[in-house]
Coordinates of C-alpha atoms in Angstrom, one line a residue:
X665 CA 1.1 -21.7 -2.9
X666 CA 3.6 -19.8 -4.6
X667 CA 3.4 -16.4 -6.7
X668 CA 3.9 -17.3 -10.0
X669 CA 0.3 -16.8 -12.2
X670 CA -1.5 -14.8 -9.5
X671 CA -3.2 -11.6 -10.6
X672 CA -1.9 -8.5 -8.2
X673 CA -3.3 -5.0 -8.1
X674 CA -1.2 -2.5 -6.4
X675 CA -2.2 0.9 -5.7
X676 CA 0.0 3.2 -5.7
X677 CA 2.6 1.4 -8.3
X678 CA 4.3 4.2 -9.8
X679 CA 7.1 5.5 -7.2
X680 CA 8.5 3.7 -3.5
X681 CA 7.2 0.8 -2.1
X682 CA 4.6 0.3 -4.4
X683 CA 6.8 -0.1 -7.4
X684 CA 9.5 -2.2 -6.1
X685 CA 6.5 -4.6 -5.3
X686 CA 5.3 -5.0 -8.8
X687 CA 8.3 -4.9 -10.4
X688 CA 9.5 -7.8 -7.5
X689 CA 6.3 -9.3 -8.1
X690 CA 6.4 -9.4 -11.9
X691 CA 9.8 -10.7 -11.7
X692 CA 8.6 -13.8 -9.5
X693 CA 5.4 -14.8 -12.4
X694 CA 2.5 -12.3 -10.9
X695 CA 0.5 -10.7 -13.6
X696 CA 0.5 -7.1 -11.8
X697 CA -2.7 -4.5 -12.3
X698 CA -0.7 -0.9 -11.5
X699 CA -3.0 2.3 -10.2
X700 CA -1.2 5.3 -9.6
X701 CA -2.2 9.0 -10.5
X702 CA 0.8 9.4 -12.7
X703 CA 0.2 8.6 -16.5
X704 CA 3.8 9.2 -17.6
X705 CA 5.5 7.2 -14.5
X706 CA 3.0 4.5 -14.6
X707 CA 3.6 3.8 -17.7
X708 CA 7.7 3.6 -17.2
X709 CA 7.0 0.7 -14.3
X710 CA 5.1 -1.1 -16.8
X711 CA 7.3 -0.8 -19.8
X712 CA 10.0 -1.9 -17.4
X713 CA 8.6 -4.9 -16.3
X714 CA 7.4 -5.8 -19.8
X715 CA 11.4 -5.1 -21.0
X716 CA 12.2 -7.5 -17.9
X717 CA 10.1 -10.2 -19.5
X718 CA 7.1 -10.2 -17.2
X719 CA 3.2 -8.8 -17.6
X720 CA 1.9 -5.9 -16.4
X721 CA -1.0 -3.4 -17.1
X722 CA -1.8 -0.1 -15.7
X723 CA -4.4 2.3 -15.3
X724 CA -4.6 5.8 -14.4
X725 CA -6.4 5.3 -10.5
X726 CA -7.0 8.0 -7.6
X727 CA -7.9 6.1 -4.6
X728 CA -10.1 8.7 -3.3
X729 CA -12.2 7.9 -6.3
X730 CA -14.5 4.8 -6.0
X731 CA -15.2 4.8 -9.6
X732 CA -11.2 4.8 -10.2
X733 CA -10.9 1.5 -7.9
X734 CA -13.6 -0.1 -9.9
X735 CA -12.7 0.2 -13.0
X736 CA -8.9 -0.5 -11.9
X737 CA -10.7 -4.2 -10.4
X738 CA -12.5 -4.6 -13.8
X739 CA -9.0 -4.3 -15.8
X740 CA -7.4 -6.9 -13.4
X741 CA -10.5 -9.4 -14.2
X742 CA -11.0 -8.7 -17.6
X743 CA -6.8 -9.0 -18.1
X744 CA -6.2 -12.2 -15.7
X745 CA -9.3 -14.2 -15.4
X746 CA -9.4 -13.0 -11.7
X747 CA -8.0 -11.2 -9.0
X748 CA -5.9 -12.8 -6.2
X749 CA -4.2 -10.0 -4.2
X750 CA -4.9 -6.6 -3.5
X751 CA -2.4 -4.6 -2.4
X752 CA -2.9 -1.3 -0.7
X753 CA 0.2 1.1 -0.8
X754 CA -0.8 4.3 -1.9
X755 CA 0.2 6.7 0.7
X756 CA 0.9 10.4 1.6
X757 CA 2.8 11.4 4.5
X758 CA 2.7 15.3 4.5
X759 CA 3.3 15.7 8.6
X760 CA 3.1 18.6 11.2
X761 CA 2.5 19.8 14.6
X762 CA -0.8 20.6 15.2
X763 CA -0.2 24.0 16.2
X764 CA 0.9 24.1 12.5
X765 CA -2.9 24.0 11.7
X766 CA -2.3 22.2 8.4
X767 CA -6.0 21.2 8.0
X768 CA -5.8 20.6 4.4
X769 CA -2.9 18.0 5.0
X770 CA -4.9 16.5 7.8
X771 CA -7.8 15.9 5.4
X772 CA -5.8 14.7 2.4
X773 CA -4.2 11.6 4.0
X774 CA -7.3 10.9 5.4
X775 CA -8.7 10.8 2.4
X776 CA -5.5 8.8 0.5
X777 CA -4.8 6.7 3.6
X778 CA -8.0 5.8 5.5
X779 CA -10.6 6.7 2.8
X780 CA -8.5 5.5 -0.2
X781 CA -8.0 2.1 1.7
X782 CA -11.1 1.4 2.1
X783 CA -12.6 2.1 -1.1
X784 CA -10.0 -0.2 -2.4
X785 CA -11.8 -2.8 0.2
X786 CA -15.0 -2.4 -1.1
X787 CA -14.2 -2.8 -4.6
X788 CA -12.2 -5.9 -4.2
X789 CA -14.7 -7.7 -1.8
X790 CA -16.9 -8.9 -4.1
X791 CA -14.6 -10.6 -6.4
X792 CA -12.6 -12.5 -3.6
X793 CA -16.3 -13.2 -2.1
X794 CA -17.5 -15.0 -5.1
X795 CA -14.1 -16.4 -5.8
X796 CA -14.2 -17.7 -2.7
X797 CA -10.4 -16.7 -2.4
X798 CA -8.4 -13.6 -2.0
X799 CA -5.7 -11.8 -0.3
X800 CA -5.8 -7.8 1.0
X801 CA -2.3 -6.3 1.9
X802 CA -2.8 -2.5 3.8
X803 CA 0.6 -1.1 3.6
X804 CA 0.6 0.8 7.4
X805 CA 4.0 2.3 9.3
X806 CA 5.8 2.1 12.6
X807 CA 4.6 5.8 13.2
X808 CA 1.5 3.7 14.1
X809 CA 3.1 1.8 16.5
X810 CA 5.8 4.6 18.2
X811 CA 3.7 8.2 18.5
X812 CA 6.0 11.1 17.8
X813 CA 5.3 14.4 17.7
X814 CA 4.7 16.1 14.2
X815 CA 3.4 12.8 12.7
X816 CA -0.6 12.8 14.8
X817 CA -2.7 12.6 12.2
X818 CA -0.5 10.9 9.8
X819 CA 0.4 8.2 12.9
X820 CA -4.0 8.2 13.2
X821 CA -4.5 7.3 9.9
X822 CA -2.5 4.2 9.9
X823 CA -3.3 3.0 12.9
X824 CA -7.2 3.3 11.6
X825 CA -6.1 1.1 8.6
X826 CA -4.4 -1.4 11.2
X827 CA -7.7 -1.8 12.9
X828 CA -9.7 -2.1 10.0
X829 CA -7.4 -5.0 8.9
X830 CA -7.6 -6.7 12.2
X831 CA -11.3 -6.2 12.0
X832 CA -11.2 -7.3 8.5
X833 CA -9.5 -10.3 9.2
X834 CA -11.9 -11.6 11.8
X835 CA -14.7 -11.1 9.6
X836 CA -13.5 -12.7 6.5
X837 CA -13.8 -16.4 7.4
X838 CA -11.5 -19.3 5.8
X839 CA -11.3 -18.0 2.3
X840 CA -9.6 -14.4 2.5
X841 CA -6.1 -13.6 3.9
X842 CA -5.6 -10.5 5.2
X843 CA -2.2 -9.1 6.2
X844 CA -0.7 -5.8 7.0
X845 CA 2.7 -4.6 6.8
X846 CA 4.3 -2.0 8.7
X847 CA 7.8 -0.6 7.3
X848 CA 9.9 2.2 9.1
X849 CA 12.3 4.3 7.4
X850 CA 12.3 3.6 4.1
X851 CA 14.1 5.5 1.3
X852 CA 11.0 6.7 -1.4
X853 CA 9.8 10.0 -1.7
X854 CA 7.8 10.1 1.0
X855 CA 8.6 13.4 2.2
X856 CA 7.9 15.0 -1.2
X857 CA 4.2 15.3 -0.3
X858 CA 4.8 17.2 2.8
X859 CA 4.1 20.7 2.8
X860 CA 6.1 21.8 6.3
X861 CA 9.6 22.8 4.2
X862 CA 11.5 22.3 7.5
X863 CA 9.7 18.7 8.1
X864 CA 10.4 17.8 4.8
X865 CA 14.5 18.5 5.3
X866 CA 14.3 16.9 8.7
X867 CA 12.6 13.8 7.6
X868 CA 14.7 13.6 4.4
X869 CA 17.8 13.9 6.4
X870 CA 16.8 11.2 8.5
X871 CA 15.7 8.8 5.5
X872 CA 19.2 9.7 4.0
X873 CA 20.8 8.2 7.5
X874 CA 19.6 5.2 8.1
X875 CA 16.6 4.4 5.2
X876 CA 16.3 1.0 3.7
X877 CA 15.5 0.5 0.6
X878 CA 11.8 -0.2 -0.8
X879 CA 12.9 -3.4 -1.8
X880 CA 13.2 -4.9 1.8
X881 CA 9.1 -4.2 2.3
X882 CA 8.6 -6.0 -1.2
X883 CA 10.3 -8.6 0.3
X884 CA 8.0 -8.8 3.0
X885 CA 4.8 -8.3 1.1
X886 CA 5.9 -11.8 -1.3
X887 CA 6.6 -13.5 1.6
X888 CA 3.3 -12.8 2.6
X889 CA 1.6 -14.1 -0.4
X890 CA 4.0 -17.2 -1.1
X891 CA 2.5 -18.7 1.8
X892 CA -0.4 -22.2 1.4
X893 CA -3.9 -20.6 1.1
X894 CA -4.5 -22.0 4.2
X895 CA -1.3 -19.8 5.8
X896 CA -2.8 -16.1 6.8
X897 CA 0.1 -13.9 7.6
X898 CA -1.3 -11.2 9.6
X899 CA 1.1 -8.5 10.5
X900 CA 4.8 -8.3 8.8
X901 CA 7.3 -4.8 10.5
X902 CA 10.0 -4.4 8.6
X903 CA 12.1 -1.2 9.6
X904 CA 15.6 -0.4 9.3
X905 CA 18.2 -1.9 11.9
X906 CA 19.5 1.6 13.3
X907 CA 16.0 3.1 13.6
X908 CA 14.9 3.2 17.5

């Protein structure tokens, strides 16, 4: 029980959600494993955690590259002893209509979100398999769960991750927890990956309304992993009061 002394990867560490959680993580006793694309930025979130008095390494990591997500397991091991939560958070929202015909956007959060996802399944499995213990977080969205136009394929892609964490959680027996959380407006640079210039100062407008901060979903993702071993929280939406 507890967080204190558990070894956390988080993908995508260096910006938004991803770094509030180590940094809230780290701040609570996790040793936390960062992968992010980002040398430079990367390194910042760790030097601030290590400034902050807790332990952090990081690694260069593209989730759309298995080899990345293995190595990134191996440094976790090889750093902690073992692994005890995976967190899935890197994410890329670039959004459109579909009469936009944005097919490279289409593909690349496939690839980040879906594809990117599940490679960081299949290189954590093992470990929590022969650990016999384990917890997978898949950071997901509300787009999932209210459709709206422009966000289709980005809505898709996260509601493929919620299945395969429902799925995953039925297969995974007594040992692994599986969660997924599902935040809503939240103020990151989330629409700095989308390509759509009058998307990006819509959504950006909207974020600047009524966002909360990334903070409020790291929240959610400890409170997830605080819980007994024998406590699986399954799905966590955290979205801002005034958002419909």
């Amino acid at each position: 029980m507890g967080i204190e002394g558990k070894v956390v990867v988080i993908t995508g560490a260096s910006s938004g959600i991803g770094r509030a959680t180590a940094r809230l993580l780290a701040d609570r006793g996790a040793v936390v494993v960062l992968g992010a694309r980002r040398e430079s930025v990367l390194a910042d979130v760790s030097g601030e955690i290590a400034a902050a008095g807790g332990t952090a390494v990081h690694k260069v990591t593209d989730v759309r590259r298995r080899d990345d997500l293995d190595e990134l397991v191996e440094l976790a091991v090889t750093r902690g002893g073992r692994l005890d939560v995976w967190v899935n958070s890197a994410g890329i929202g670039p959004i459109s209509r579909f009469d936009a015909l944005r097919v490279e956007d289409w593909d690349a959060m496939i690839d980040v979100n879906l594809r990117g996802t599940l490679y960081g399944i299949a290189a954590v499995l093992p470990v929590f398999q022969r650990q016999r213990s384990g917890h997978i977080i898949n950071i997901v969205s509300t787009a999932g769960l209210k459709i709206l136009p422009t966000m289709g394929v980005y809505a898709a892609t996260k509601n493929a991750v919620r299945t395969v964490t429902e799925a995953l959680r039925q297969e995974a027996g007594p040992h692994l927890r599986v969660t997924e959380v599902s935040p809503g407006f939240v103020a990151t640079d989330f629409a700095s990956s989308m390509t759509d210039a009058a998307m990006r100062e819509a959504i950006a407008k909207r974020a600047a309304d009524i966002a909360i901060p990334p903070e409020a979903i790291a929240r959610g993702i400890a409170y997830a992993i605080e819980q007994p071993d024998d406590v699986d929280v399954g799905s966590i939406v955290i979205r801002p009061t005034a958002q419909d």
